[in-house]
Amino acid sequence: MYQIRPETWTLRSLIAKSTFFKSFYMYLNMQVERDIFISTRIKNIPGGLILMDAGCGSQRYRELCAHLQYRGQDFGAYVVDDKAVIGSSGVGGTSGYVYGDLYYKGDIWNIQESDGALDVILCTEVFEHIPFPIETINEFSRLLKIGGELILTAPSNCLRHMDPYFYYSGFSDRWY
């Protein structure tokens, strides 16, 4: 059996060297759970439907949407280190956040599209960055066709990140 010395007890070393810690890490890592949930939902969407990935950023789930008409939406102007503004083309700075191609660019609570134009809206881990979450839900309702589907995830608690675009540290099931 492999011995782990206390001086090497870092999360990375424990995960790399132990099946138990790999399993435990997977259990605690909500990103893994979220990826499984999202990929399962996307795979079950009938081909050819229009999916808007709201607040898509780097478009983490785009490759899962090859059977759909994928439309990325984001405001596309996250500032990194008070210098680098990365646009949808990925230019403007040497480091920081890189967006995928954006079909809709602008505020998530005011998307320039006709009523009932979308079959599915995917919005993952974005709501803590929205100053107007109620207006955003209303906008999603306006954009979805009758019988459309909203696939939404948001943190129930989280640490501050992506400043200055951080407004909430989580949403409870009672909020929804």
mmCIF file of C-alpha atoms in Angstrom:
data_model
loop_
_atom_site.group_PDB
_atom_site.id
_atom_site.type_symbol
_atom_site.label_atom_id
_atom_site.label_comp_id
_atom_site.label_asym_id
_atom_site.label_seq_id
_atom_site.Cartn_x
_atom_site.Cartn_y
_atom_site.Cartn_z
ATOM 1 C CA MET A 1 0.000 0.000 0.000
ATOM 2 C CA TYR A 2 1.181 3.504 -0.825
ATOM 3 C CA GLN A 3 2.105 5.627 2.199
ATOM 4 C CA ILE A 4 1.185 9.320 2.096
ATOM 5 C CA ARG A 5 3.526 11.406 4.231
ATOM 6 C CA PRO A 6 1.843 14.303 6.096
ATOM 7 C CA GLU A 7 4.141 16.855 4.431
ATOM 8 C CA THR A 8 2.688 15.858 1.024
ATOM 9 C CA TRP A 9 -0.954 16.171 2.040
ATOM 10 C CA THR A 10 -2.159 18.512 -0.616
ATOM 11 C CA LEU A 11 -5.511 17.995 -2.276
ATOM 12 C CA ARG A 12 -3.817 17.444 -5.614
ATOM 13 C CA SER A 13 -1.455 14.773 -4.255
ATOM 14 C CA LEU A 14 -4.200 12.971 -2.339
ATOM 15 C CA ILE A 15 -6.465 12.863 -5.393
ATOM 16 C CA ALA A 16 -3.670 11.714 -7.689
ATOM 17 C CA LYS A 17 -2.506 8.901 -5.421
ATOM 18 C CA SER A 18 -5.688 7.481 -3.967
ATOM 19 C CA THR A 19 -8.831 5.930 -5.413
ATOM 20 C CA PHE A 20 -10.650 6.827 -2.193
ATOM 21 C CA PHE A 21 -9.738 10.512 -2.476
ATOM 22 C CA LYS A 22 -10.596 10.553 -6.191
ATOM 23 C CA SER A 23 -14.060 9.219 -5.348
ATOM 24 C CA PHE A 24 -14.429 11.633 -2.438
ATOM 25 C CA TYR A 25 -13.346 14.595 -4.583
ATOM 26 C CA MET A 26 -15.831 13.611 -7.304
ATOM 27 C CA TYR A 27 -18.534 13.451 -4.634
ATOM 28 C CA LEU A 28 -17.743 16.959 -3.373
ATOM 29 C CA ASN A 29 -17.101 18.580 -6.741
ATOM 30 C CA MET A 30 -20.396 20.048 -7.926
ATOM 31 C CA GLN A 31 -18.913 20.789 -11.371
ATOM 32 C CA VAL A 32 -18.741 17.042 -12.040
ATOM 33 C CA GLU A 33 -22.361 16.592 -10.944
ATOM 34 C CA ARG A 34 -23.438 19.616 -12.973
ATOM 35 C CA ASP A 35 -21.634 18.374 -16.112
ATOM 36 C CA ILE A 36 -23.401 15.017 -15.844
ATOM 37 C CA PHE A 37 -26.787 16.716 -15.374
ATOM 38 C CA ILE A 38 -26.294 19.180 -18.253
ATOM 39 C CA SER A 39 -24.871 16.638 -20.706
ATOM 40 C CA THR A 40 -27.764 14.251 -20.014
ATOM 41 C CA ARG A 41 -30.354 17.006 -20.553
ATOM 42 C CA ILE A 42 -28.704 18.246 -23.774
ATOM 43 C CA LYS A 43 -28.411 14.737 -25.246
ATOM 44 C CA ASN A 44 -32.177 14.272 -24.739
ATOM 45 C CA ILE A 45 -33.154 17.416 -26.686
ATOM 46 C CA PRO A 46 -34.496 16.523 -30.146
ATOM 47 C CA GLY A 47 -32.226 17.522 -33.013
ATOM 48 C CA GLY A 48 -32.677 20.780 -34.895
ATOM 49 C CA LEU A 49 -34.205 22.775 -32.019
ATOM 50 C CA ILE A 50 -32.892 26.254 -31.186
ATOM 51 C CA LEU A 51 -30.921 26.418 -27.936
ATOM 52 C CA MET A 52 -29.676 29.676 -26.468
ATOM 53 C CA ASP A 53 -26.784 29.288 -24.024
ATOM 54 C CA ALA A 54 -27.463 32.312 -21.796
ATOM 55 C CA GLY A 55 -24.384 33.776 -20.148
ATOM 56 C CA CYS A 56 -22.360 31.252 -22.134
ATOM 57 C CA GLY A 57 -18.904 32.751 -21.586
ATOM 58 C CA SER A 58 -16.377 30.294 -22.993
ATOM 59 C CA GLN A 59 -19.233 28.004 -24.138
ATOM 60 C CA ARG A 60 -18.348 24.999 -22.008
ATOM 61 C CA TYR A 61 -21.273 22.913 -23.343
ATOM 62 C CA ARG A 62 -21.283 23.972 -27.005
ATOM 63 C CA GLU A 63 -19.745 20.757 -28.371
ATOM 64 C CA LEU A 64 -22.607 18.790 -26.788
ATOM 65 C CA CYS A 65 -25.051 20.836 -28.900
ATOM 66 C CA ALA A 66 -23.892 19.725 -32.375
ATOM 67 C CA HIS A 67 -27.384 18.341 -33.078
ATOM 68 C CA LEU A 68 -28.998 21.700 -32.194
ATOM 69 C CA GLN A 69 -29.052 25.252 -33.522
ATOM 70 C CA TYR A 70 -26.714 26.702 -30.890
ATOM 71 C CA ARG A 71 -26.854 30.425 -30.067
ATOM 72 C CA GLY A 72 -24.435 31.794 -27.481
ATOM 73 C CA GLN A 73 -25.404 34.845 -25.424
ATOM 74 C CA ASP A 74 -23.235 36.919 -23.108
ATOM 75 C CA PHE A 75 -22.445 40.542 -22.417
ATOM 76 C CA GLY A 76 -18.954 39.815 -23.749
ATOM 77 C CA ALA A 77 -16.962 42.384 -21.810
ATOM 78 C CA TYR A 78 -15.495 40.822 -18.659
ATOM 79 C CA VAL A 79 -12.478 42.883 -17.565
ATOM 80 C CA VAL A 80 -9.436 40.991 -16.274
ATOM 81 C CA ASP A 81 -6.916 42.697 -13.978
ATOM 82 C CA ASP A 82 -8.412 46.121 -14.816
ATOM 83 C CA LYS A 83 -6.744 45.877 -18.248
ATOM 84 C CA ALA A 84 -7.672 43.039 -20.518
ATOM 85 C CA VAL A 85 -11.118 43.180 -22.067
ATOM 86 C CA ILE A 86 -11.666 40.005 -24.002
ATOM 87 C CA GLY A 87 -14.299 40.227 -26.724
ATOM 88 C CA SER A 88 -15.966 37.420 -28.607
ATOM 89 C CA SER A 89 -12.950 37.119 -30.905
ATOM 90 C CA GLY A 90 -10.619 36.582 -27.970
ATOM 91 C CA VAL A 91 -8.574 39.707 -28.680
ATOM 92 C CA GLY A 92 -7.822 42.633 -26.449
ATOM 93 C CA GLY A 93 -5.462 41.212 -23.853
ATOM 94 C CA THR A 94 -2.782 38.644 -23.269
ATOM 95 C CA SER A 95 -4.464 36.821 -20.416
ATOM 96 C CA GLY A 96 -7.865 36.351 -18.904
ATOM 97 C CA TYR A 97 -11.284 35.286 -20.008
ATOM 98 C CA VAL A 98 -11.939 34.218 -23.600
ATOM 99 C CA TYR A 99 -15.492 34.124 -24.939
ATOM 100 C CA GLY A 100 -16.780 31.846 -27.657
ATOM 101 C CA ASP A 101 -18.600 33.297 -30.664
ATOM 102 C CA LEU A 102 -21.645 35.235 -29.478
ATOM 103 C CA TYR A 103 -24.924 35.184 -31.405
ATOM 104 C CA TYR A 104 -26.480 37.597 -28.900
ATOM 105 C CA LYS A 105 -24.281 40.185 -27.214
ATOM 106 C CA GLY A 106 -25.716 42.333 -24.441
ATOM 107 C CA ASP A 107 -27.644 42.190 -21.184
ATOM 108 C CA ILE A 108 -29.180 38.825 -20.338
ATOM 109 C CA TRP A 109 -32.377 40.528 -19.081
ATOM 110 C CA ASN A 110 -32.886 42.351 -22.400
ATOM 111 C CA ILE A 111 -32.119 40.090 -25.368
ATOM 112 C CA GLN A 112 -32.948 41.388 -28.829
ATOM 113 C CA GLU A 113 -35.088 38.511 -30.118
ATOM 114 C CA SER A 114 -38.777 38.039 -30.821
ATOM 115 C CA ASP A 115 -41.190 36.447 -28.366
ATOM 116 C CA GLY A 116 -41.260 32.648 -28.391
ATOM 117 C CA ALA A 117 -38.208 32.340 -30.649
ATOM 118 C CA LEU A 118 -36.337 29.712 -28.616
ATOM 119 C CA ASP A 119 -36.990 26.049 -27.913
ATOM 120 C CA VAL A 120 -34.462 25.681 -25.083
ATOM 121 C CA ILE A 121 -32.533 28.057 -22.854
ATOM 122 C CA LEU A 122 -29.446 26.757 -21.075
ATOM 123 C CA CYS A 123 -28.164 28.946 -18.244
ATOM 124 C CA THR A 124 -25.503 27.464 -15.980
ATOM 125 C CA GLU A 125 -23.924 29.193 -12.988
ATOM 126 C CA VAL A 126 -24.723 32.681 -14.237
ATOM 127 C CA PHE A 127 -27.391 34.024 -11.866
ATOM 128 C CA GLU A 128 -24.930 35.145 -9.197
ATOM 129 C CA HIS A 129 -23.537 37.542 -11.835
ATOM 130 C CA ILE A 130 -26.864 39.124 -12.817
ATOM 131 C CA PRO A 131 -27.998 42.332 -11.085
ATOM 132 C CA PHE A 132 -31.622 41.694 -12.174
ATOM 133 C CA PRO A 133 -32.433 37.979 -11.720
ATOM 134 C CA ILE A 134 -36.237 38.404 -11.667
ATOM 135 C CA GLU A 135 -36.164 40.410 -14.902
ATOM 136 C CA THR A 136 -33.933 37.703 -16.390
ATOM 137 C CA ILE A 137 -36.441 34.955 -15.552
ATOM 138 C CA ASN A 138 -39.183 37.099 -17.123
ATOM 139 C CA GLU A 139 -37.027 37.539 -20.247
ATOM 140 C CA PHE A 140 -36.444 33.782 -20.475
ATOM 141 C CA SER A 141 -40.197 33.244 -20.199
ATOM 142 C CA ARG A 142 -40.794 35.722 -23.034
ATOM 143 C CA LEU A 143 -38.170 34.115 -25.286
ATOM 144 C CA LEU A 144 -39.205 30.485 -24.818
ATOM 145 C CA LYS A 145 -41.813 28.913 -27.058
ATOM 146 C CA ILE A 146 -44.848 27.485 -25.309
ATOM 147 C CA GLY A 147 -43.687 24.104 -24.018
ATOM 148 C CA GLY A 148 -40.038 25.195 -24.260
ATOM 149 C CA GLU A 149 -37.453 24.105 -21.738
ATOM 150 C CA LEU A 150 -35.272 26.099 -19.341
ATOM 151 C CA ILE A 151 -32.189 24.260 -18.098
ATOM 152 C CA LEU A 152 -30.935 26.358 -15.188
ATOM 153 C CA THR A 153 -28.272 25.828 -12.552
ATOM 154 C CA ALA A 154 -27.147 28.356 -9.961
ATOM 155 C CA PRO A 155 -25.085 28.081 -6.794
ATOM 156 C CA SER A 156 -26.765 27.666 -3.437
ATOM 157 C CA ASN A 157 -23.594 29.176 -1.977
ATOM 158 C CA CYS A 158 -20.334 30.360 -3.459
ATOM 159 C CA LEU A 159 -17.349 32.575 -2.870
ATOM 160 C CA ARG A 160 -16.971 35.922 -4.568
ATOM 161 C CA HIS A 161 -15.624 35.601 -8.137
ATOM 162 C CA MET A 162 -15.546 37.452 -11.485
ATOM 163 C CA ASP A 163 -15.635 40.861 -9.803
ATOM 164 C CA PRO A 164 -17.090 43.370 -10.320
ATOM 165 C CA TYR A 165 -19.824 41.176 -11.814
ATOM 166 C CA PHE A 166 -20.744 39.323 -8.639
ATOM 167 C CA TYR A 167 -24.050 40.146 -6.956
ATOM 168 C CA TYR A 168 -25.219 37.105 -4.951
ATOM 169 C CA SER A 169 -23.462 34.369 -3.025
ATOM 170 C CA GLY A 170 -26.216 31.871 -3.812
ATOM 171 C CA PHE A 171 -29.907 31.163 -4.226
ATOM 172 C CA SER A 172 -31.955 28.882 -2.012
ATOM 173 C CA ASP A 173 -34.588 26.458 -3.221
ATOM 174 C CA ARG A 174 -37.126 28.835 -1.629
ATOM 175 C CA TRP A 175 -36.035 31.619 -4.013
ATOM 176 C CA TYR A 176 -36.870 29.452 -7.010
#
